[in-house]
PDB file of N, CA, C and O in Angstrom:
ATOM      1  N   MET A   1       2.968  13.033  15.100  1.00 47.00           N
ATOM      2  CA  MET A   1       1.895  12.037  14.691  1.00 47.00           C
ATOM      3  C   MET A   1       1.485  12.014  13.298  1.00 47.00           C
ATOM      4  O   MET A   1       1.342  12.998  12.729  1.00 47.00           O
ATOM      5  N   GLN A   2       1.392  10.833  12.779  1.00 56.00           N
ATOM      6  CA  GLN A   2       1.048  10.572  11.458  1.00 56.00           C
ATOM      7  C   GLN A   2      -0.461  10.789  11.321  1.00 56.00           C
ATOM      8  O   GLN A   2      -1.211  10.360  11.967  1.00 56.00           O
ATOM      9  N   PRO A   3      -0.812  11.406  10.166  1.00 49.00           N
ATOM     10  CA  PRO A   3      -2.262  11.611   9.944  1.00 49.00           C
ATOM     11  C   PRO A   3      -3.006  10.276   9.557  1.00 49.00           C
ATOM     12  O   PRO A   3      -2.266   9.389   8.949  1.00 49.00           O
ATOM     13  N   SER A   4      -4.100  10.060   9.932  1.00 51.00           N
ATOM     14  CA  SER A   4      -4.731   8.783   9.343  1.00 51.00           C
ATOM     15  C   SER A   4      -5.162   8.965   7.956  1.00 51.00           C
ATOM     16  O   SER A   4      -5.146   9.924   7.375  1.00 51.00           O
ATOM     17  N   PRO A   5      -5.563   7.666   7.213  1.00 48.00           N
ATOM     18  CA  PRO A   5      -6.017   7.847   5.926  1.00 48.00           C
ATOM     19  C   PRO A   5      -7.201   8.818   5.621  1.00 48.00           C
ATOM     20  O   PRO A   5      -7.368   9.258   4.587  1.00 48.00           O
ATOM     21  N   ALA A   6      -7.884   8.902   6.746  1.00 45.00           N
ATOM     22  CA  ALA A   6      -9.116   9.797   6.531  1.00 45.00           C
ATOM     23  C   ALA A   6      -8.750  11.379   6.400  1.00 45.00           C
ATOM     24  O   ALA A   6      -9.283  12.130   5.770  1.00 45.00           O
ATOM     25  N   ALA A   7      -7.448  11.669   6.743  1.00 83.00           N
ATOM     26  CA  ALA A   7      -6.899  13.009   6.740  1.00 83.00           C
ATOM     27  C   ALA A   7      -6.404  13.276   5.308  1.00 83.00           C
ATOM     28  O   ALA A   7      -6.146  14.405   5.003  1.00 83.00           O
ATOM     29  N   VAL A   8      -6.431  12.313   4.411  1.00 89.00           N
ATOM     30  CA  VAL A   8      -5.952  12.456   3.030  1.00 89.00           C
ATOM     31  C   VAL A   8      -7.165  12.868   2.172  1.00 89.00           C
ATOM     32  O   VAL A   8      -8.120  12.149   2.125  1.00 89.00           O
ATOM     33  N   GLU A   9      -7.063  14.081   1.629  1.00 89.00           N
ATOM     34  CA  GLU A   9      -8.224  14.593   0.542  1.00 89.00           C
ATOM     35  C   GLU A   9      -7.552  14.245  -0.832  1.00 89.00           C
ATOM     36  O   GLU A   9      -6.423  14.353  -1.082  1.00 89.00           O
ATOM     37  N   VAL A  10      -8.534  13.625  -1.700  1.00 91.00           N
ATOM     38  CA  VAL A  10      -8.242  13.427  -2.946  1.00 91.00           C
ATOM     39  C   VAL A  10      -9.065  14.239  -4.032  1.00 91.00           C
ATOM     40  O   VAL A  10     -10.176  14.249  -3.735  1.00 91.00           O
ATOM     41  N   ARG A  11      -8.479  15.037  -4.896  1.00 91.00           N
ATOM     42  CA  ARG A  11      -9.123  15.977  -5.921  1.00 91.00           C
ATOM     43  C   ARG A  11      -8.778  15.312  -7.232  1.00 91.00           C
ATOM     44  O   ARG A  11      -7.574  14.835  -7.420  1.00 91.00           O
ATOM     45  N   LYS A  12      -9.633  15.525  -8.158  1.00 90.00           N
ATOM     46  CA  LYS A  12      -9.377  15.093  -9.521  1.00 90.00           C
ATOM     47  C   LYS A  12      -9.240  16.504 -10.427  1.00 90.00           C
ATOM     48  O   LYS A  12     -10.045  17.332 -10.291  1.00 90.00           O
ATOM     49  N   ASP A  13      -8.134  16.508 -11.094  1.00 90.00           N
ATOM     50  CA  ASP A  13      -7.933  17.530 -12.171  1.00 90.00           C
ATOM     51  C   ASP A  13      -8.011  17.009 -13.453  1.00 90.00           C
ATOM     52  O   ASP A  13      -7.118  16.484 -13.905  1.00 90.00           O
ATOM     53  N   GLU A  14      -9.107  17.365 -14.198  1.00 87.00           N
ATOM     54  CA  GLU A  14      -9.304  16.735 -15.557  1.00 87.00           C
ATOM     55  C   GLU A  14      -8.384  17.304 -16.504  1.00 87.00           C
ATOM     56  O   GLU A  14      -8.136  16.876 -17.558  1.00 87.00           O
ATOM     57  N   THR A  15      -8.062  18.705 -16.293  1.00 91.00           N
ATOM     58  CA  THR A  15      -7.232  19.334 -17.210  1.00 91.00           C
ATOM     59  C   THR A  15      -5.694  18.510 -17.274  1.00 91.00           C
ATOM     60  O   THR A  15      -5.324  18.480 -18.373  1.00 91.00           O
ATOM     61  N   THR A  16      -5.171  18.216 -16.115  1.00 93.00           N
ATOM     62  CA  THR A  16      -3.792  17.601 -16.106  1.00 93.00           C
ATOM     63  C   THR A  16      -3.882  16.101 -16.079  1.00 93.00           C
ATOM     64  O   THR A  16      -3.023  15.386 -16.127  1.00 93.00           O
ATOM     65  N   ARG A  17      -5.275  15.391 -15.927  1.00 92.00           N
ATOM     66  CA  ARG A  17      -5.598  14.184 -15.959  1.00 92.00           C
ATOM     67  C   ARG A  17      -4.722  13.500 -14.648  1.00 92.00           C
ATOM     68  O   ARG A  17      -4.045  12.499 -14.761  1.00 92.00           O
ATOM     69  N   LEU A  18      -4.863  14.224 -13.631  1.00 93.00           N
ATOM     70  CA  LEU A  18      -4.274  13.793 -12.316  1.00 93.00           C
ATOM     71  C   LEU A  18      -5.428  13.607 -11.222  1.00 93.00           C
ATOM     72  O   LEU A  18      -6.215  14.458 -11.072  1.00 93.00           O
ATOM     73  N   TYR A  19      -5.196  12.660 -10.362  1.00 92.00           N
ATOM     74  CA  TYR A  19      -5.857  12.600  -9.042  1.00 92.00           C
ATOM     75  C   TYR A  19      -4.613  13.194  -8.148  1.00 92.00           C
ATOM     76  O   TYR A  19      -3.445  12.702  -8.027  1.00 92.00           O
ATOM     77  N   GLU A  20      -5.139  14.074  -7.270  1.00 93.00           N
ATOM     78  CA  GLU A  20      -4.082  14.674  -6.391  1.00 93.00           C
ATOM     79  C   GLU A  20      -4.404  14.255  -4.951  1.00 93.00           C
ATOM     80  O   GLU A  20      -5.506  14.638  -4.547  1.00 93.00           O
ATOM     81  N   ALA A  21      -3.494  13.873  -4.175  1.00 92.00           N
ATOM     82  CA  ALA A  21      -3.809  13.644  -2.774  1.00 92.00           C
ATOM     83  C   ALA A  21      -3.130  14.796  -2.011  1.00 92.00           C
ATOM     84  O   ALA A  21      -1.967  15.197  -2.175  1.00 92.00           O
ATOM     85  N   LEU A  22      -3.916  15.276  -1.133  1.00 92.00           N
ATOM     86  CA  LEU A  22      -3.561  16.433  -0.343  1.00 92.00           C
ATOM     87  C   LEU A  22      -3.652  16.214   1.415  1.00 92.00           C
ATOM     88  O   LEU A  22      -4.502  15.454   1.726  1.00 92.00           O
ATOM     89  N   ILE A  23      -2.703  16.611   1.920  1.00 91.00           N
ATOM     90  CA  ILE A  23      -2.725  16.753   3.320  1.00 91.00           C
ATOM     91  C   ILE A  23      -2.419  18.266   3.816  1.00 91.00           C
ATOM     92  O   ILE A  23      -1.474  18.799   3.424  1.00 91.00           O
ATOM     93  N   ASP A  24      -3.388  18.887   4.620  1.00 90.00           N
ATOM     94  CA  ASP A  24      -3.179  20.213   4.833  1.00 90.00           C
ATOM     95  C   ASP A  24      -3.012  21.111   3.634  1.00 90.00           C
ATOM     96  O   ASP A  24      -2.019  22.004   3.652  1.00 90.00           O
ATOM     97  N   ASP A  25      -3.798  20.842   2.555  1.00 90.00           N
ATOM     98  CA  ASP A  25      -3.662  21.675   1.317  1.00 90.00           C
ATOM     99  C   ASP A  25      -2.331  21.462   0.615  1.00 90.00           C
ATOM    100  O   ASP A  25      -2.071  22.416  -0.261  1.00 90.00           O
ATOM    101  N   GLN A  26      -1.533  20.583   0.929  1.00 93.00           N
ATOM    102  CA  GLN A  26      -0.155  20.409   0.295  1.00 93.00           C
ATOM    103  C   GLN A  26      -0.474  19.147  -0.544  1.00 93.00           C
ATOM    104  O   GLN A  26      -0.723  17.999  -0.042  1.00 93.00           O
ATOM    105  N   VAL A  27      -0.101  19.180  -1.822  1.00 95.00           N
ATOM    106  CA  VAL A  27      -0.133  17.928  -2.539  1.00 95.00           C
ATOM    107  C   VAL A  27       1.125  17.161  -2.179  1.00 95.00           C
ATOM    108  O   VAL A  27       2.257  17.442  -2.194  1.00 95.00           O
ATOM    109  N   VAL A  28       0.708  15.789  -1.779  1.00 95.00           N
ATOM    110  CA  VAL A  28       1.661  14.717  -1.261  1.00 95.00           C
ATOM    111  C   VAL A  28       1.726  13.579  -2.215  1.00 95.00           C
ATOM    112  O   VAL A  28       2.554  12.688  -1.996  1.00 95.00           O
ATOM    113  N   GLY A  29       0.872  13.519  -3.181  1.00 95.00           N
ATOM    114  CA  GLY A  29       0.895  12.316  -4.173  1.00 95.00           C
ATOM    115  C   GLY A  29       0.006  12.608  -5.171  1.00 95.00           C
ATOM    116  O   GLY A  29      -0.941  13.324  -5.406  1.00 95.00           O
ATOM    117  N   THR A  30       0.364  11.856  -6.330  1.00 96.00           N
ATOM    118  CA  THR A  30      -0.488  11.972  -7.599  1.00 96.00           C
ATOM    119  C   THR A  30      -0.675  10.640  -8.183  1.00 96.00           C
ATOM    120  O   THR A  30       0.230   9.662  -8.065  1.00 96.00           O
ATOM    121  N   LEU A  31      -1.745  10.582  -9.021  1.00 94.00           N
ATOM    122  CA  LEU A  31      -2.068   9.361  -9.899  1.00 94.00           C
ATOM    123  C   LEU A  31      -2.423   9.900 -11.072  1.00 94.00           C
ATOM    124  O   LEU A  31      -3.412  10.534 -11.300  1.00 94.00           O
ATOM    125  N   ALA A  32      -1.608   9.571 -12.225  1.00 92.00           N
ATOM    126  CA  ALA A  32      -1.855   9.882 -13.500  1.00 92.00           C
ATOM    127  C   ALA A  32      -2.716   9.009 -14.254  1.00 92.00           C
ATOM    128  O   ALA A  32      -2.619   7.715 -14.092  1.00 92.00           O
ATOM    129  N   TYR A  33      -3.588   9.581 -15.248  1.00 90.00           N
ATOM    130  CA  TYR A  33      -4.529   8.668 -16.015  1.00 90.00           C
ATOM    131  C   TYR A  33      -4.549   9.223 -17.432  1.00 90.00           C
ATOM    132  O   TYR A  33      -4.259  10.366 -17.628  1.00 90.00           O
ATOM    133  N   GLU A  34      -4.823   8.243 -18.351  1.00 88.00           N
ATOM    134  CA  GLU A  34      -5.196   8.701 -19.749  1.00 88.00           C
ATOM    135  C   GLU A  34      -6.469   8.088 -20.132  1.00 88.00           C
ATOM    136  O   GLU A  34      -6.801   7.020 -19.524  1.00 88.00           O
ATOM    137  N   THR A  35      -7.197   8.605 -21.115  1.00 84.00           N
ATOM    138  CA  THR A  35      -8.354   8.066 -21.392  1.00 84.00           C
ATOM    139  C   THR A  35      -8.415   7.917 -22.898  1.00 84.00           C
ATOM    140  O   THR A  35      -7.954   8.876 -23.642  1.00 84.00           O
ATOM    141  N   ALA A  36      -9.083   6.845 -23.326  1.00 82.00           N
ATOM    142  CA  ALA A  36      -9.137   6.527 -24.882  1.00 82.00           C
ATOM    143  C   ALA A  36     -10.167   5.577 -24.890  1.00 82.00           C
ATOM    144  O   ALA A  36     -10.309   4.610 -24.277  1.00 82.00           O
ATOM    145  N   GLY A  37     -11.166   5.828 -26.111  1.00 81.00           N
ATOM    146  CA  GLY A  37     -12.157   4.800 -26.330  1.00 81.00           C
ATOM    147  C   GLY A  37     -13.090   4.626 -25.128  1.00 81.00           C
ATOM    148  O   GLY A  37     -13.609   3.489 -25.095  1.00 81.00           O
ATOM    149  N   GLY A  38     -13.333   5.517 -24.355  1.00 76.00           N
ATOM    150  CA  GLY A  38     -14.253   5.395 -23.203  1.00 76.00           C
ATOM    151  C   GLY A  38     -13.651   4.616 -21.996  1.00 76.00           C
ATOM    152  O   GLY A  38     -14.244   4.348 -20.989  1.00 76.00           O
ATOM    153  N   ARG A  39     -12.339   4.259 -22.127  1.00 78.00           N
ATOM    154  CA  ARG A  39     -11.712   3.520 -21.028  1.00 78.00           C
ATOM    155  C   ARG A  39     -10.645   4.375 -20.509  1.00 78.00           C
ATOM    156  O   ARG A  39      -9.866   5.272 -21.248  1.00 78.00           O
ATOM    157  N   ALA A  40     -10.318   4.196 -19.206  1.00 80.00           N
ATOM    158  CA  ALA A  40      -9.208   4.837 -18.608  1.00 80.00           C
ATOM    159  C   ALA A  40      -8.029   3.997 -18.101  1.00 80.00           C
ATOM    160  O   ALA A  40      -8.316   2.752 -17.896  1.00 80.00           O
ATOM    161  N   THR A  41      -6.870   4.389 -18.298  1.00 84.00           N
ATOM    162  CA  THR A  41      -5.758   3.678 -17.896  1.00 84.00           C
ATOM    163  C   THR A  41      -4.836   4.537 -17.033  1.00 84.00           C
ATOM    164  O   THR A  41      -4.478   5.729 -17.144  1.00 84.00           O
ATOM    165  N   LEU A  42      -4.492   3.874 -15.818  1.00 87.00           N
ATOM    166  CA  LEU A  42      -3.584   4.517 -14.914  1.00 87.00           C
ATOM    167  C   LEU A  42      -2.162   4.434 -15.428  1.00 87.00           C
ATOM    168  O   LEU A  42      -1.733   3.354 -15.796  1.00 87.00           O
ATOM    169  N   THR A  43      -1.506   5.559 -15.433  1.00 90.00           N
ATOM    170  CA  THR A  43      -0.175   5.404 -16.115  1.00 90.00           C
ATOM    171  C   THR A  43       0.907   5.780 -15.129  1.00 90.00           C
ATOM    172  O   THR A  43       2.042   5.208 -15.374  1.00 90.00           O
ATOM    173  N   HIS A  44       0.780   6.388 -13.935  1.00 92.00           N
ATOM    174  CA  HIS A  44       1.853   6.635 -13.268  1.00 92.00           C
ATOM    175  C   HIS A  44       1.497   7.056 -11.736  1.00 92.00           C
ATOM    176  O   HIS A  44       0.393   7.850 -11.622  1.00 92.00           O
ATOM    177  N   SER A  45       2.051   6.619 -10.604  1.00 94.00           N
ATOM    178  CA  SER A  45       1.661   7.235  -9.391  1.00 94.00           C
ATOM    179  C   SER A  45       3.097   7.741  -8.705  1.00 94.00           C
ATOM    180  O   SER A  45       4.113   7.267  -9.012  1.00 94.00           O
ATOM    181  N   TYR A  46       2.812   8.593  -7.681  1.00 96.00           N
ATOM    182  CA  TYR A  46       3.840   9.129  -7.072  1.00 96.00           C
ATOM    183  C   TYR A  46       3.401   9.586  -5.568  1.00 96.00           C
ATOM    184  O   TYR A  46       2.295  10.158  -5.409  1.00 96.00           O
ATOM    185  N   VAL A  47       4.141   9.283  -4.646  1.00 96.00           N
ATOM    186  CA  VAL A  47       3.834   9.670  -3.383  1.00 96.00           C
ATOM    187  C   VAL A  47       5.179  10.399  -2.813  1.00 96.00           C
ATOM    188  O   VAL A  47       6.146   9.620  -2.807  1.00 96.00           O
ATOM    189  N   ASP A  48       5.213  11.560  -2.125  1.00 96.00           N
ATOM    190  CA  ASP A  48       6.384  12.056  -1.716  1.00 96.00           C
ATOM    191  C   ASP A  48       7.025  11.243  -0.774  1.00 96.00           C
ATOM    192  O   ASP A  48       6.429  10.461   0.285  1.00 96.00           O
ATOM    193  N   PRO A  49       8.276  10.902  -0.805  1.00 96.00           N
ATOM    194  CA  PRO A  49       8.956   9.907   0.002  1.00 96.00           C
ATOM    195  C   PRO A  49       8.921  10.240   1.465  1.00 96.00           C
ATOM    196  O   PRO A  49       8.822   9.318   2.252  1.00 96.00           O
ATOM    197  N   ASP A  50       8.688  11.502   1.998  1.00 94.00           N
ATOM    198  CA  ASP A  50       8.564  11.765   3.352  1.00 94.00           C
ATOM    199  C   ASP A  50       7.180  11.603   3.836  1.00 94.00           C
ATOM    200  O   ASP A  50       6.822  11.528   5.158  1.00 94.00           O
ATOM    201  N   GLN A  51       6.313  11.350   2.919  1.00 93.00           N
ATOM    202  CA  GLN A  51       4.881  11.164   3.234  1.00 93.00           C
ATOM    203  C   GLN A  51       4.347   9.611   3.160  1.00 93.00           C
ATOM    204  O   GLN A  51       3.054   9.311   3.342  1.00 93.00           O
ATOM    205  N   ARG A  52       5.226   8.707   2.833  1.00 92.00           N
ATOM    206  CA  ARG A  52       4.834   7.341   2.501  1.00 92.00           C
ATOM    207  C   ARG A  52       4.436   6.580   3.865  1.00 92.00           C
ATOM    208  O   ARG A  52       4.618   7.125   4.931  1.00 92.00           O
ATOM    209  N   HIS A  53       3.743   5.490   3.639  1.00 91.00           N
ATOM    210  CA  HIS A  53       3.166   4.763   4.736  1.00 91.00           C
ATOM    211  C   HIS A  53       2.161   5.554   5.588  1.00 91.00           C
ATOM    212  O   HIS A  53       1.870   5.376   6.736  1.00 91.00           O
ATOM    213  N   ARG A  54       1.297   6.331   4.916  1.00 89.00           N
ATOM    214  CA  ARG A  54       0.221   7.168   5.429  1.00 89.00           C
ATOM    215  C   ARG A  54      -1.050   6.929   4.866  1.00 89.00           C
ATOM    216  O   ARG A  54      -2.046   7.547   5.178  1.00 89.00           O
ATOM    217  N   GLY A  55      -1.164   5.938   3.975  1.00 89.00           N
ATOM    218  CA  GLY A  55      -2.423   5.671   3.168  1.00 89.00           C
ATOM    219  C   GLY A  55      -2.691   6.448   2.001  1.00 89.00           C
ATOM    220  O   GLY A  55      -3.918   6.524   1.569  1.00 89.00           O
ATOM    221  N   ILE A  56      -1.646   7.263   1.535  1.00 92.00           N
ATOM    222  CA  ILE A  56      -1.910   8.081   0.448  1.00 92.00           C
ATOM    223  C   ILE A  56      -2.287   7.462  -0.808  1.00 92.00           C
ATOM    224  O   ILE A  56      -3.080   7.660  -1.588  1.00 92.00           O
ATOM    225  N   ALA A  57      -1.428   6.431  -1.184  1.00 92.00           N
ATOM    226  CA  ALA A  57      -1.538   5.754  -2.417  1.00 92.00           C
ATOM    227  C   ALA A  57      -2.862   4.891  -2.342  1.00 92.00           C
ATOM    228  O   ALA A  57      -3.502   4.837  -3.241  1.00 92.00           O
ATOM    229  N   SER A  58      -3.257   4.335  -1.132  1.00 90.00           N
ATOM    230  CA  SER A  58      -4.481   3.733  -1.013  1.00 90.00           C
ATOM    231  C   SER A  58      -5.701   4.536  -1.147  1.00 90.00           C
ATOM    232  O   SER A  58      -6.637   4.287  -1.917  1.00 90.00           O
ATOM    233  N   ALA A  59      -5.621   5.840  -0.759  1.00 90.00           N
ATOM    234  CA  ALA A  59      -6.515   6.813  -0.832  1.00 90.00           C
ATOM    235  C   ALA A  59      -6.754   7.150  -2.499  1.00 90.00           C
ATOM    236  O   ALA A  59      -7.872   7.335  -2.988  1.00 90.00           O
ATOM    237  N   LEU A  60      -5.635   7.470  -3.155  1.00 91.00           N
ATOM    238  CA  LEU A  60      -5.640   7.669  -4.545  1.00 91.00           C
ATOM    239  C   LEU A  60      -6.277   6.568  -5.306  1.00 91.00           C
ATOM    240  O   LEU A  60      -7.036   6.764  -6.165  1.00 91.00           O
ATOM    241  N   GLY A  61      -5.783   5.280  -5.127  1.00 87.00           N
ATOM    242  CA  GLY A  61      -6.450   4.159  -5.735  1.00 87.00           C
ATOM    243  C   GLY A  61      -7.932   3.950  -5.535  1.00 87.00           C
ATOM    244  O   GLY A  61      -8.676   3.586  -6.449  1.00 87.00           O
ATOM    245  N   ARG A  62      -8.298   4.141  -4.290  1.00 86.00           N
ATOM    246  CA  ARG A  62      -9.736   3.968  -3.951  1.00 86.00           C
ATOM    247  C   ARG A  62     -10.584   5.010  -4.628  1.00 86.00           C
ATOM    248  O   ARG A  62     -11.612   4.687  -5.290  1.00 86.00           O
ATOM    249  N   VAL A  63     -10.266   6.307  -4.565  1.00 87.00           N
ATOM    250  CA  VAL A  63     -11.047   7.400  -5.291  1.00 87.00           C
ATOM    251  C   VAL A  63     -11.062   7.079  -6.795  1.00 87.00           C
ATOM    252  O   VAL A  63     -12.075   7.145  -7.440  1.00 87.00           O
ATOM    253  N   SER A  64      -9.987   6.891  -7.450  1.00 84.00           N
ATOM    254  CA  SER A  64      -9.856   6.761  -8.797  1.00 84.00           C
ATOM    255  C   SER A  64     -10.558   5.450  -9.302  1.00 84.00           C
ATOM    256  O   SER A  64     -11.222   5.421 -10.382  1.00 84.00           O
ATOM    257  N   GLY A  65     -10.548   4.240  -8.434  1.00 79.00           N
ATOM    258  CA  GLY A  65     -11.286   3.186  -8.877  1.00 79.00           C
ATOM    259  C   GLY A  65     -12.827   3.204  -8.708  1.00 79.00           C
ATOM    260  O   GLY A  65     -13.518   2.549  -9.347  1.00 79.00           O
ATOM    261  N   CYS A  66     -13.030   4.070  -8.048  1.00 79.00           N
ATOM    262  CA  CYS A  66     -14.556   4.361  -7.655  1.00 79.00           C
ATOM    263  C   CYS A  66     -15.231   5.510  -8.625  1.00 79.00           C
ATOM    264  O   CYS A  66     -16.392   5.722  -8.651  1.00 79.00           O
ATOM    265  N   ASP A  67     -14.339   6.165  -9.398  1.00 77.00           N
ATOM    266  CA  ASP A  67     -14.582   7.101 -10.154  1.00 77.00           C
ATOM    267  C   ASP A  67     -15.217   6.776 -11.698  1.00 77.00           C
ATOM    268  O   ASP A  67     -14.230   6.579 -12.469  1.00 77.00           O
ATOM    269  N   GLN A  68     -16.435   6.545 -11.721  1.00 66.00           N
ATOM    270  CA  GLN A  68     -16.976   5.975 -12.946  1.00 66.00           C
ATOM    271  C   GLN A  68     -16.984   7.035 -14.084  1.00 66.00           C
ATOM    272  O   GLN A  68     -16.921   6.592 -15.217  1.00 66.00           O
ATOM    273  N   SER A  69     -16.909   8.312 -13.898  1.00 66.00           N
ATOM    274  CA  SER A  69     -16.861   9.459 -14.869  1.00 66.00           C
ATOM    275  C   SER A  69     -15.471   9.248 -15.484  1.00 66.00           C
ATOM    276  O   SER A  69     -15.457   9.730 -16.650  1.00 66.00           O
ATOM    277  N   ALA A  70     -14.484   8.774 -15.001  1.00 55.00           N
ATOM    278  CA  ALA A  70     -13.244   8.589 -15.633  1.00 55.00           C
ATOM    279  C   ALA A  70     -13.091   7.379 -16.451  1.00 55.00           C
ATOM    280  O   ALA A  70     -12.150   7.318 -17.167  1.00 55.00           O
ATOM    281  N   GLY A  71     -14.041   6.582 -16.467  1.00 53.00           N
ATOM    282  CA  GLY A  71     -14.134   5.355 -17.333  1.00 53.00           C
ATOM    283  C   GLY A  71     -13.459   4.123 -16.494  1.00 53.00           C
ATOM    284  O   GLY A  71     -13.023   3.138 -17.165  1.00 53.00           O
ATOM    285  N   PHE A  72     -13.242   4.172 -15.192  1.00 51.00           N
ATOM    286  CA  PHE A  72     -12.740   3.181 -14.430  1.00 51.00           C
ATOM    287  C   PHE A  72     -13.794   2.107 -13.827  1.00 51.00           C
ATOM    288  O   PHE A  72     -13.425   1.450 -12.984  1.00 51.00           O
ATOM    289  N   ALA A  73     -14.889   2.172 -14.542  1.00 43.00           N
ATOM    290  CA  ALA A  73     -16.033   1.363 -13.961  1.00 43.00           C
ATOM    291  C   ALA A  73     -15.657  -0.112 -14.125  1.00 43.00           C
ATOM    292  O   ALA A  73     -16.312  -1.035 -13.475  1.00 43.00           O
ATOM    293  N   LEU A  74     -14.696  -0.519 -15.043  1.00 40.00           N
ATOM    294  CA  LEU A  74     -14.217  -1.903 -15.183  1.00 40.00           C
ATOM    295  C   LEU A  74     -13.123  -2.318 -14.176  1.00 40.00           C
ATOM    296  O   LEU A  74     -12.983  -3.494 -14.127  1.00 40.00           O
ATOM    297  N   VAL A  75     -12.724  -1.521 -13.313  1.00 41.00           N
ATOM    298  CA  VAL A  75     -11.866  -1.994 -12.340  1.00 41.00           C
ATOM    299  C   VAL A  75     -12.500  -2.842 -11.278  1.00 41.00           C
ATOM    300  O   VAL A  75     -13.649  -2.545 -10.841  1.00 41.00           O
ATOM    301  N   ARG A  76     -11.813  -4.038 -10.955  1.00 43.00           N
ATOM    302  CA  ARG A  76     -12.379  -4.948 -10.195  1.00 43.00           C
ATOM    303  C   ARG A  76     -11.716  -4.811  -8.699  1.00 43.00           C
ATOM    304  O   ARG A  76     -10.473  -4.994  -8.666  1.00 43.00           O
ATOM    305  N   TRP A  77     -12.387  -4.556  -7.745  1.00 40.00           N
ATOM    306  CA  TRP A  77     -11.843  -4.496  -6.376  1.00 40.00           C
ATOM    307  C   TRP A  77     -12.344  -5.683  -5.617  1.00 40.00           C
ATOM    308  O   TRP A  77     -13.450  -6.350  -5.972  1.00 40.00           O
ATOM    309  N   PRO A  78     -11.668  -6.313  -4.593  1.00 45.00           N
ATOM    310  CA  PRO A  78     -12.031  -7.529  -3.989  1.00 45.00           C
ATOM    311  C   PRO A  78     -13.530  -7.202  -3.181  1.00 45.00           C
ATOM    312  O   PRO A  78     -14.254  -8.089  -3.068  1.00 45.00           O
ATOM    313  N   ASP A  79     -13.765  -5.978  -2.813  1.00 45.00           N
ATOM    314  CA  ASP A  79     -14.895  -5.564  -2.150  1.00 45.00           C
ATOM    315  C   ASP A  79     -15.424  -4.284  -2.664  1.00 45.00           C
ATOM    316  O   ASP A  79     -15.232  -3.297  -1.871  1.00 45.00           O
ATOM    317  N   PRO A  80     -15.886  -4.118  -3.795  1.00 44.00           N
ATOM    318  CA  PRO A  80     -16.212  -2.820  -4.410  1.00 44.00           C
ATOM    319  C   PRO A  80     -17.188  -1.928  -3.516  1.00 44.00           C
ATOM    320  O   PRO A  80     -17.261  -0.796  -3.610  1.00 44.00           O
ATOM    321  N   VAL A  81     -18.124  -2.444  -2.988  1.00 45.00           N
ATOM    322  CA  VAL A  81     -19.237  -1.760  -2.201  1.00 45.00           C
ATOM    323  C   VAL A  81     -18.674  -1.067  -1.084  1.00 45.00           C
ATOM    324  O   VAL A  81     -18.747   0.204  -1.021  1.00 45.00           O
ATOM    325  N   SER A  82     -17.853  -1.709  -0.366  1.00 48.00           N
ATOM    326  CA  SER A  82     -17.295  -0.999   0.896  1.00 48.00           C
ATOM    327  C   SER A  82     -16.168   0.055   0.456  1.00 48.00           C
ATOM    328  O   SER A  82     -16.011   1.093   1.011  1.00 48.00           O
ATOM    329  N   ARG A  83     -15.541  -0.371  -0.577  1.00 54.00           N
ATOM    330  CA  ARG A  83     -14.403   0.626  -1.059  1.00 54.00           C
ATOM    331  C   ARG A  83     -14.852   1.970  -1.717  1.00 54.00           C
ATOM    332  O   ARG A  83     -14.316   2.922  -1.683  1.00 54.00           O
ATOM    333  N   CYS A  84     -16.160   1.791  -2.278  1.00 62.00           N
ATOM    334  CA  CYS A  84     -16.703   3.007  -3.072  1.00 62.00           C
ATOM    335  C   CYS A  84     -17.832   3.670  -2.225  1.00 62.00           C
ATOM    336  O   CYS A  84     -18.365   4.720  -2.930  1.00 62.00           O
ATOM    337  N   ALA A  85     -18.064   3.142  -1.150  1.00 55.00           N
ATOM    338  CA  ALA A  85     -19.270   3.800  -0.273  1.00 55.00           C
ATOM    339  C   ALA A  85     -18.748   5.211   0.255  1.00 55.00           C
ATOM    340  O   ALA A  85     -17.720   5.485   0.466  1.00 55.00           O
TER     341      ALA A  85
END
């Protein structure tokens, strides 16, 4: 049985500038970013091929897009209220 998107935990590691997606405490995806001039840029994403189609990339995008501390406040989502709530 595949886990639902709710089973994906996302944590931010400011040292490595990565958002990490975890399922059962295993890193299954990453989203890299850089910051400059008060703005953040997403530079690379990766999801383990065996874990694809489980909502991992969506969870990484949702968390990073809602993280105003990283400088992603200018990201425009179709429905920012429901995605960041």
